[in-house]
């Protein structure tokens, strides 16, 4: 049964050096040891460590049959790779286009349970999705539940090819599971309940979204005395990670929505999941890519040539203010701040001013007084001429001169005229935080070879910029093996 997992682990051991080309890896963001990675799965603190599982295919840098990769951390920043947790070893999950799809982790009576979607072809040859469980005593070795799958059909009794990504939690001594399901082209979230984690009964459809045909990777948690439901809708243009704040009615099986928003305004943040930290904080991590930009129709620049593809976002601390979900840069990241370049000469007179060569990872911090005049922050690769611009007016706009395959200008609302914008810059990624609004826009900028980035800015009103600082982040390089 463990043959497939052992084979994959041996393969990674043998070839992982091919992917470790340090200057061509993000210094701060989690990347897989080798091969392809997408969604974060089963984020949990268990046995003294934070565990990150993820959608993984070790043998190629493309999405293929899915495994669950595994890494642990003590601070959510520095990760140590562990052997693969789940391999698609069973007949109910062994299709080449299937495998062990996304899900969650839960601790119960000292054991770690993983819930995931098994994907294989049925007798009629259709790829179908079923919910499964696996468990572990030590958080390292997992065995699949002998009576898998635990949920075979959707609530209409059909084997369904879009019925996936279980999120499991405990409430008032009962276990609940949310599963994304598509019926008649409508994306829905189905709620189940169980007393023992293995026998599940359908409660109701708690939420449906007619604008999207599938709702992927739900997460559900209590935060600041309220309840938050998140998912990644498929089919809503420009919306890749949605949050709802409201109240779950467990009796009726309905989530009463009080407000709705977007977790990230960029294109490179998908399938977010959260950690509950040891001191009760919530941290969200997303896959720092998106299907729209997948290799088949876009390309990930040099990544695939370097034998790895896919990164996780930095963890973001989430909280609720005024019925909105606020994402902020957590202390674990600011603790890495090192040398600073304070830019006090703001006499730019409207032209773009070269400021400095920039190293990654860094944080660019811009504090703005109220005013009308737009401000542009620009990163330019001297070798290729590739430019990434952030233009701050009544909203923040991102524009790239490369615009691969019709990449459009992205925008993020900026409610106030005063603001503090911080950009976490790593090798291929830019995560822009508007601190006043608690919003984020994530976008990747892929290039080949080493990058020589130059940072410049412009502003017509000289005294609008209160502070502009470039701070190097002292990344602890990821420990592998
Ligand atoms: C989201 C997703 C999930 C699925 C997984 C497969 O990115 O499509 O719905 O479980 O990826 O890797």
Coordinates of C-alpha atoms and ligand atoms in Angstrom, one line a residue:
X1 CA 0.0 0.0 0.0
X2 CA 2.9 2.4 0.8
X3 CA 4.7 1.4 -2.4
X4 CA 3.6 4.4 -4.3
X5 CA 4.4 6.8 -1.5
X6 CA 7.9 5.2 -1.0
X7 CA 8.6 5.4 -4.7
X8 CA 7.7 9.1 -4.8
X9 CA 9.8 9.8 -1.7
X10 CA 12.8 8.0 -3.1
X11 CA 12.4 9.9 -6.4
X12 CA 12.3 13.2 -4.5
X13 CA 15.5 12.3 -2.5
X14 CA 17.2 11.3 -5.7
X15 CA 16.4 14.4 -7.7
X16 CA 15.6 17.2 -5.3
X17 CA 19.1 18.8 -5.8
X18 CA 17.9 19.6 -9.4
X19 CA 15.4 22.0 -7.9
X20 CA 17.7 23.7 -5.4
X21 CA 19.2 26.5 -7.3
X22 CA 19.1 29.0 -4.6
X23 CA 19.2 32.2 -6.6
X24 CA 16.3 31.0 -8.7
X25 CA 14.0 30.1 -5.7
X26 CA 12.0 32.6 -3.7
X27 CA 13.8 33.1 -0.4
X28 CA 10.8 33.5 1.8
X29 CA 7.9 31.8 0.2
X30 CA 7.3 28.1 0.6
X31 CA 8.0 26.1 -2.6
X32 CA 7.9 22.3 -3.1
X33 CA 11.2 20.3 -3.0
X34 CA 10.7 19.2 -6.6
X35 CA 7.8 19.1 -9.1
X36 CA 4.4 20.7 -9.1
X37 CA 2.4 22.2 -6.1
X38 CA -1.0 23.8 -5.9
X39 CA -3.5 24.3 -3.0
X40 CA -2.5 24.3 0.7
X41 CA -4.3 21.5 2.5
X42 CA -4.9 20.5 6.1
X43 CA -3.2 23.5 7.9
X44 CA -3.0 22.5 11.5
X45 CA -0.9 22.8 14.7
X46 CA -0.3 19.2 15.8
X47 CA 2.3 17.6 18.1
X48 CA 4.2 20.8 18.6
X49 CA 4.5 22.0 15.0
X50 CA 2.5 23.7 12.3
X51 CA 1.8 21.2 9.5
X52 CA 1.4 22.3 5.9
X53 CA 0.1 19.7 3.5
X54 CA -0.3 20.6 -0.1
X55 CA -1.5 19.4 -3.5
X56 CA 1.6 17.8 -5.0
X57 CA 2.9 16.0 -8.1
X58 CA 6.6 15.2 -7.6
X59 CA 7.4 13.8 -11.0
X60 CA 6.6 16.7 -13.3
X61 CA 6.3 20.5 -13.1
X62 CA 2.7 20.2 -14.4
X63 CA -0.5 19.4 -12.7
X64 CA -0.8 15.6 -12.8
X65 CA -2.0 12.8 -10.5
X66 CA -2.3 14.3 -7.0
X67 CA -0.4 13.4 -3.8
X68 CA -0.3 15.3 -0.5
X69 CA 3.1 16.9 0.1
X70 CA 4.0 17.7 3.7
X71 CA 6.2 20.2 5.6
X72 CA 6.4 21.5 9.2
X73 CA 7.3 24.8 10.8
X74 CA 7.6 26.4 14.2
X75 CA 7.0 30.0 13.1
X76 CA 5.0 29.7 9.8
X77 CA 8.0 31.1 8.0
X78 CA 10.8 28.5 7.9
X79 CA 9.6 25.1 6.7
X80 CA 11.1 21.7 6.9
X81 CA 10.1 19.2 4.2
X82 CA 8.7 15.8 5.3
X83 CA 7.9 12.7 3.3
X84 CA 4.8 12.7 1.3
X85 CA 1.7 12.2 3.5
X86 CA -0.8 10.7 1.0
X87 CA -0.1 8.9 -2.3
X88 CA -2.9 7.8 -4.6
X89 CA -2.4 4.2 -3.8
X90 CA -6.0 2.9 -3.8
X91 CA -8.3 1.9 -6.6
X92 CA -10.8 4.7 -5.6
X93 CA -8.1 7.4 -6.3
X94 CA -5.7 5.9 -8.8
X95 CA -6.7 7.5 -12.1
X96 CA -3.8 9.4 -13.8
X97 CA -6.1 12.4 -13.9
X98 CA -7.2 11.9 -10.3
X99 CA -5.5 11.2 -7.0
X100 CA -5.8 12.6 -3.6
X101 CA -7.4 16.1 -4.0
X102 CA -7.7 18.9 -1.5
X103 CA -9.1 18.7 2.1
X104 CA -8.5 19.5 5.7
X105 CA -6.9 18.2 8.9
X106 CA -8.5 17.7 12.3
X107 CA -7.1 16.6 15.7
X108 CA -9.3 14.3 17.7
X109 CA -8.4 12.4 20.8
X110 CA -4.7 12.8 20.1
X111 CA -4.9 11.5 16.5
X112 CA -4.5 13.5 13.3
X113 CA -7.2 12.9 10.8
X114 CA -7.0 14.0 7.1
X115 CA -10.1 14.4 5.0
X116 CA -9.6 14.6 1.3
X117 CA -11.3 13.9 -2.1
X118 CA -10.4 10.7 -3.9
X119 CA -10.7 10.9 -7.7
X120 CA -10.9 7.9 -10.0
X121 CA -12.9 6.6 -12.9
X122 CA -16.1 4.7 -12.2
X123 CA -17.4 1.7 -14.1
X124 CA -18.9 4.0 -16.8
X125 CA -15.5 5.6 -17.3
X126 CA -16.4 9.0 -15.7
X127 CA -14.0 10.7 -13.3
X128 CA -15.9 10.9 -10.0
X129 CA -15.0 12.4 -6.7
X130 CA -15.6 10.9 -3.2
X131 CA -14.7 11.9 0.3
X132 CA -12.1 9.9 2.2
X133 CA -10.3 9.9 5.5
X134 CA -6.7 9.0 6.6
X135 CA -5.2 9.1 10.1
X136 CA -2.0 9.2 11.9
X137 CA -0.7 9.0 15.5
X138 CA 2.6 10.8 15.0
X139 CA 1.6 13.3 12.2
X140 CA 4.2 11.7 9.9
X141 CA 2.9 8.3 8.9
X142 CA -0.7 8.1 7.6
X143 CA -3.0 5.2 6.9
X144 CA -6.1 5.4 4.9
X145 CA -9.4 4.4 6.6
X146 CA -10.3 0.8 5.6
X147 CA -13.9 1.6 4.7
X148 CA -13.1 4.6 2.4
X149 CA -14.7 6.4 0.7
X150 CA -16.8 7.8 3.6
X151 CA -19.1 9.8 1.3
X152 CA -19.6 8.1 -2.1
X153 CA -22.3 10.3 -3.8
X154 CA -23.6 13.8 -3.6
X155 CA -26.8 14.5 -1.7
X156 CA -28.9 13.8 -4.8
X157 CA -27.4 10.3 -4.8
X158 CA -25.2 10.8 -7.9
X159 CA -21.6 10.0 -8.4
X160 CA -20.4 13.5 -9.2
X161 CA -17.3 14.7 -11.0
X162 CA -17.4 18.1 -9.1
X163 CA -17.9 17.1 -5.4
X164 CA -14.7 17.9 -3.5
X165 CA -12.5 19.6 -1.0
X166 CA -14.0 18.6 2.4
X167 CA -13.6 21.0 5.3
X168 CA -14.2 19.4 8.7
X169 CA -14.6 20.9 12.1
X170 CA -16.2 20.2 15.5
X171 CA -19.1 22.2 16.9
X172 CA -20.9 21.3 20.2
X173 CA -19.6 17.7 20.2
X174 CA -20.7 17.1 16.6
X175 CA -18.4 17.0 13.6
X176 CA -19.4 18.9 10.5
X177 CA -18.1 18.8 6.9
X178 CA -18.5 21.2 4.1
X179 CA -18.0 19.9 0.6
X180 CA -18.0 22.0 -2.7
X181 CA -20.4 20.6 -5.2
X182 CA -21.7 21.5 -8.7
X183 CA -25.2 20.8 -9.8
X184 CA -26.9 22.1 -12.9
X185 CA -23.9 24.5 -13.4
X186 CA -24.4 26.1 -9.9
X187 CA -21.7 26.0 -7.3
X188 CA -22.9 24.9 -3.9
X189 CA -21.6 24.1 -0.4
X190 CA -23.1 20.9 1.1
X191 CA -23.1 20.5 4.9
X192 CA -22.8 17.0 6.5
X193 CA -22.7 15.9 10.1
X194 CA -21.2 13.0 12.0
X195 CA -20.7 11.7 15.5
X196 CA -17.7 9.5 14.8
X197 CA -15.9 11.1 11.8
X198 CA -16.7 8.2 9.5
X199 CA -20.5 8.0 9.1
X200 CA -21.9 11.2 7.7
X201 CA -25.4 12.4 7.0
X202 CA -26.4 15.3 4.8
X203 CA -27.8 18.3 6.5
X204 CA -28.4 20.9 3.8
X205 CA -26.9 23.1 1.1
X206 CA -25.7 26.0 3.3
X207 CA -24.8 28.4 0.5
X208 CA -25.1 28.5 -3.3
X209 CA -23.6 30.9 -5.8
X210 CA -25.4 31.0 -9.1
X211 CA -22.6 33.2 -10.6
X212 CA -20.1 30.4 -10.3
X213 CA -20.4 26.8 -11.4
X214 CA -18.2 25.3 -8.7
X215 CA -17.1 26.4 -5.2
X216 CA -13.6 25.0 -4.5
X217 CA -11.7 24.6 -1.2
X218 CA -14.2 25.9 1.5
X219 CA -12.8 27.0 4.8
X220 CA -14.9 27.8 7.9
X221 CA -13.9 29.4 11.2
X222 CA -14.9 31.6 14.1
X223 CA -13.1 34.9 14.2
X224 CA -13.6 37.8 16.6
X225 CA -16.9 36.4 17.7
X226 CA -18.3 36.0 14.2
X227 CA -18.2 33.2 11.6
X228 CA -16.3 33.3 8.4
X229 CA -16.9 31.1 5.3
X230 CA -14.4 31.2 2.4
X231 CA -14.1 29.5 -0.9
X232 CA -12.6 29.9 -4.4
X233 CA -15.4 30.2 -6.9
X234 CA -15.0 29.0 -10.5
X235 CA -16.6 31.0 -13.2
X236 CA -16.9 34.5 -11.6
X237 CA -14.6 36.8 -13.5
X238 CA -11.9 38.5 -11.4
X239 CA -13.0 36.7 -8.2
X240 CA -10.7 33.9 -7.0
X241 CA -11.1 33.9 -3.2
X242 CA -14.3 35.0 -1.6
X243 CA -15.2 35.4 2.0
X244 CA -18.6 35.6 3.7
X245 CA -19.1 36.8 7.2
X246 CA -22.3 35.7 8.9
X247 CA -23.9 32.9 11.0
X248 CA -24.1 29.2 10.5
X249 CA -27.5 27.8 11.5
X250 CA -26.6 24.2 12.2
X251 CA -30.2 23.1 12.7
X252 CA -31.5 24.5 9.4
X253 CA -28.2 24.0 7.6
X254 CA -28.1 27.5 6.3
X255 CA -25.3 30.1 6.4
X256 CA -26.8 33.5 6.9
X257 CA -24.6 36.0 5.0
X258 CA -24.1 39.4 6.6
X259 CA -21.3 40.6 4.4
X260 CA -19.2 39.5 1.5
X261 CA -15.8 40.4 0.1
X262 CA -12.7 39.3 -1.6
X263 CA -9.6 38.0 0.2
X264 CA -7.2 39.1 -2.5
X265 CA -7.7 41.4 -5.5
X266 CA -4.9 39.8 -7.5
X267 CA -4.8 36.8 -9.8
X268 CA -2.2 34.9 -7.9
X269 CA -3.9 33.8 -4.7
X270 CA -6.2 30.8 -4.7
X271 CA -7.7 28.1 -2.5
X272 CA -6.8 29.8 0.8
X273 CA -6.9 27.9 4.0
X274 CA -6.2 29.0 7.6
X275 CA -4.1 28.0 10.6
X276 CA -5.3 28.6 14.1
X277 CA -2.1 29.6 16.0
X278 CA -1.2 28.5 19.5
X279 CA -2.1 32.0 20.8
X280 CA -5.5 32.0 19.1
X281 CA -4.6 34.1 16.0
X282 CA -5.8 33.1 12.5
X283 CA -3.4 33.1 9.6
X284 CA -4.4 32.5 6.0
X285 CA -2.2 31.0 3.3
X286 CA -3.1 30.7 -0.3
X287 CA -1.6 29.0 -3.4
X288 CA 0.3 31.9 -4.9
X289 CA -0.7 31.1 -8.5
X290 CA -4.0 30.5 -10.2
X291 CA -5.5 28.2 -12.8
X292 CA -5.9 31.0 -15.3
X293 CA -2.2 31.3 -15.5
X294 CA -1.5 27.6 -15.7
X295 CA 1.3 26.3 -17.9
X296 CA -0.8 25.0 -20.7
X297 CA -2.0 28.4 -21.7
X298 CA 0.4 30.8 -20.1
X299 CA 3.7 29.5 -18.7
X300 CA 5.5 30.1 -15.5
X301 CA 8.6 31.6 -16.9
X302 CA 11.8 29.8 -15.8
X303 CA 10.2 27.9 -13.0
X304 CA 9.4 24.7 -14.9
X305 CA 13.0 24.6 -16.3
X306 CA 14.2 24.7 -12.7
X307 CA 12.3 21.5 -11.8
X308 CA 9.8 23.1 -9.4
X309 CA 6.6 25.1 -9.9
X310 CA 4.2 26.7 -7.4
X311 CA 4.6 28.7 -4.2
X312 CA 2.5 29.5 -1.2
X313 CA 1.7 33.1 -0.2
X314 CA 3.2 34.5 3.0
X315 CA 0.9 33.9 6.0
X316 CA -1.5 36.8 6.6
X317 CA -3.1 37.5 9.9
X318 CA -6.8 37.9 9.5
X319 CA -9.3 39.8 11.7
X320 CA -12.7 41.3 11.4
X321 CA -13.4 45.1 11.4
X322 CA -16.6 46.7 10.4
X323 CA -17.9 43.4 9.0
X324 CA -14.9 43.1 6.7
X325 CA -12.1 40.6 6.7
X326 CA -8.8 42.4 7.3
X327 CA -5.5 40.9 6.1
X328 CA -2.3 42.2 7.6
X329 CA 1.4 41.3 7.5
X330 CA 2.0 39.3 10.6
X331 CA 4.7 39.9 13.2
X332 CA 6.6 36.8 12.1
X333 CA 7.3 38.6 8.8
X334 CA 8.2 42.0 10.3
X335 CA 10.5 40.2 12.7
X336 CA 12.7 39.5 9.7
X337 CA 13.2 43.1 8.9
X338 CA 16.9 44.1 8.5
X339 CA 18.8 46.9 6.7
X340 CA 16.7 49.8 5.6
X341 CA 17.0 52.4 2.8
X342 CA 15.0 55.4 3.8
X343 CA 14.1 57.5 0.8
X344 CA 13.8 61.1 2.0
X345 CA 14.5 62.9 -1.2
X346 CA 11.1 63.2 -2.7
X347 CA 11.8 66.1 -5.1
X348 CA 10.8 64.1 -8.1
X349 CA 8.8 66.7 -9.9
X350 CA 6.7 64.2 -11.7
X351 CA 9.3 62.1 -13.5
X352 CA 10.1 58.6 -12.5
X353 CA 13.0 58.7 -10.2
X354 CA 15.4 55.8 -9.9
X355 CA 15.9 55.0 -6.3
X356 CA 17.8 51.9 -5.8
X357 CA 18.7 48.5 -7.0
X358 CA 16.5 46.2 -5.0
X359 CA 17.2 42.8 -3.5
X360 CA 14.6 40.2 -2.7
X361 CA 13.0 39.6 -0.3
X362 CA 12.2 43.1 0.7
X363 CA 9.3 45.2 2.0
X364 CA 8.6 48.5 0.4
X365 CA 6.6 50.7 2.7
X366 CA 4.9 53.9 1.6
X367 CA 3.0 56.2 3.9
X368 CA 0.8 58.7 2.2
X369 CA -0.8 61.9 3.4
X370 CA -4.1 62.8 1.9
X371 CA -3.9 64.4 -1.5
X372 CA -5.0 64.0 -5.1
X373 CA -1.8 63.4 -7.0
X374 CA -1.2 59.8 -8.2
X375 CA 1.9 57.9 -7.1
X376 CA 3.6 55.3 -9.1
X377 CA 5.9 52.6 -7.7
X378 CA 7.8 50.8 -10.4
X379 CA 10.0 47.7 -10.5
X380 CA 12.0 47.3 -13.6
X381 CA 14.3 44.5 -14.6
X382 CA 17.3 46.1 -16.2
X383 CA 18.1 43.0 -18.3
X384 CA 14.7 42.4 -19.9
X385 CA 13.0 45.8 -19.6
X386 CA 10.1 44.1 -17.8
X387 CA 8.2 46.6 -15.7
X388 CA 5.7 46.1 -12.9
X389 CA 3.9 49.3 -11.9
X390 CA 1.6 50.1 -9.0
X391 CA -0.3 53.3 -9.5
X392 CA -2.0 54.7 -6.4
X393 CA -4.9 57.1 -6.9
X394 CA -8.5 56.6 -5.6
X395 CA -7.7 52.9 -6.1
X396 CA -4.5 50.9 -6.6
X397 CA -3.8 49.7 -10.1
X398 CA -1.2 47.1 -11.2
X399 CA 0.1 47.2 -14.7
X400 CA 2.8 45.1 -16.4
X401 CA 4.3 46.0 -19.7
X402 CA 4.7 42.2 -20.4
X403 CA 1.0 41.5 -20.1
X404 CA 1.3 37.8 -21.1
X405 CA -1.7 36.6 -22.9
X406 CA -3.9 39.5 -22.2
X407 CA -3.1 40.0 -18.6
X408 CA -5.3 42.9 -17.7
X409 CA -4.7 45.8 -15.4
X410 CA -5.7 44.7 -11.8
X411 CA -7.3 47.0 -9.3
X412 CA -7.8 47.1 -5.6
X413 CA -10.0 49.6 -3.9
X414 CA -8.4 52.2 -1.6
X415 CA -11.1 53.9 0.4
X416 CA -9.0 56.6 2.0
X417 CA -6.8 59.3 0.7
X418 CA -4.3 58.6 3.5
X419 CA -2.9 55.2 3.4
X420 CA 0.0 52.9 4.1
X421 CA 0.9 50.5 1.4
X422 CA 3.4 47.7 1.9
X423 CA 4.7 45.4 -0.8
X424 CA 6.3 42.1 0.1
X425 CA 8.6 41.5 -2.8
X426 CA 10.2 38.1 -3.3
X427 CA 11.8 36.6 -6.4
X428 CA 8.7 36.3 -8.5
X429 CA 6.0 37.7 -6.3
X430 CA 4.5 40.9 -5.2
X431 CA 2.0 41.0 -2.4
X432 CA 0.6 44.5 -1.9
X433 CA -1.1 45.3 1.4
X434 CA -3.2 48.4 1.9
X435 CA -3.0 48.7 5.6
X436 CA -5.9 51.1 6.1
X437 CA -8.3 48.8 4.2
X438 CA -6.9 45.4 5.2
X439 CA -6.9 44.4 1.5
X440 CA -4.3 42.6 -0.5
X441 CA -3.4 42.3 -4.2
X442 CA -1.0 39.4 -5.1
X443 CA 0.6 39.1 -8.5
X444 CA 3.5 37.2 -9.9
X445 CA 6.0 38.5 -12.4
X446 CA 8.0 35.7 -14.0
X447 CA 11.3 36.2 -15.7
X448 CA 14.1 34.0 -16.9
X449 CA 17.4 33.9 -15.3
X450 CA 18.6 36.3 -12.5
X451 CA 16.7 39.5 -12.1
X452 CA 18.3 42.9 -11.7
X453 CA 15.4 44.9 -10.3
X454 CA 15.5 48.6 -10.0
X455 CA 12.9 50.4 -7.9
X456 CA 11.7 53.9 -8.7
X457 CA 8.7 56.1 -7.9
X458 CA 7.0 59.3 -9.0
X459 CA 4.7 61.8 -7.4
X460 CA 3.7 65.3 -8.5
X461 CA 2.9 66.6 -5.1
X462 CA 6.2 66.5 -3.3
X463 CA 4.8 66.4 0.3
X464 CA 2.3 63.7 -0.3
X465 CA 4.8 61.0 0.6
X466 CA 5.3 60.9 4.3
X467 CA 7.6 57.9 4.3
X468 CA 9.1 55.6 1.7
X469 CA 11.3 52.9 3.0
X470 CA 12.8 49.8 1.5
X471 CA 13.6 47.2 4.1
X472 CA 15.5 44.0 3.4
X473 CA 14.0 40.9 4.9
X474 CA 16.5 38.5 6.4
X475 CA 15.0 35.4 5.0
X476 CA 16.0 32.2 6.8
X477 CA 16.5 30.0 3.8
X478 CA 14.1 27.1 3.7
X479 CA 15.5 24.0 5.3
X480 CA 14.9 21.0 3.1
X481 CA 15.4 17.3 3.7
Ligands
LIG1 C1 -8.3 24.0 -6.5 C2 -8.5 22.5 -6.9 C3 -9.4 21.8 -6.0 C4 -8.9 20.4 -6.2 C5 -7.4 20.5 -6.4 C6 -6.8 19.5 -7.3 O1 -7.2 24.6 -7.0 O2 -9.0 22.5 -8.2 O3 -10.7 22.0 -6.1 O4 -9.2 19.5 -5.1 O5 -7.3 21.8 -7.0 O6 -5.5 19.6 -7.3

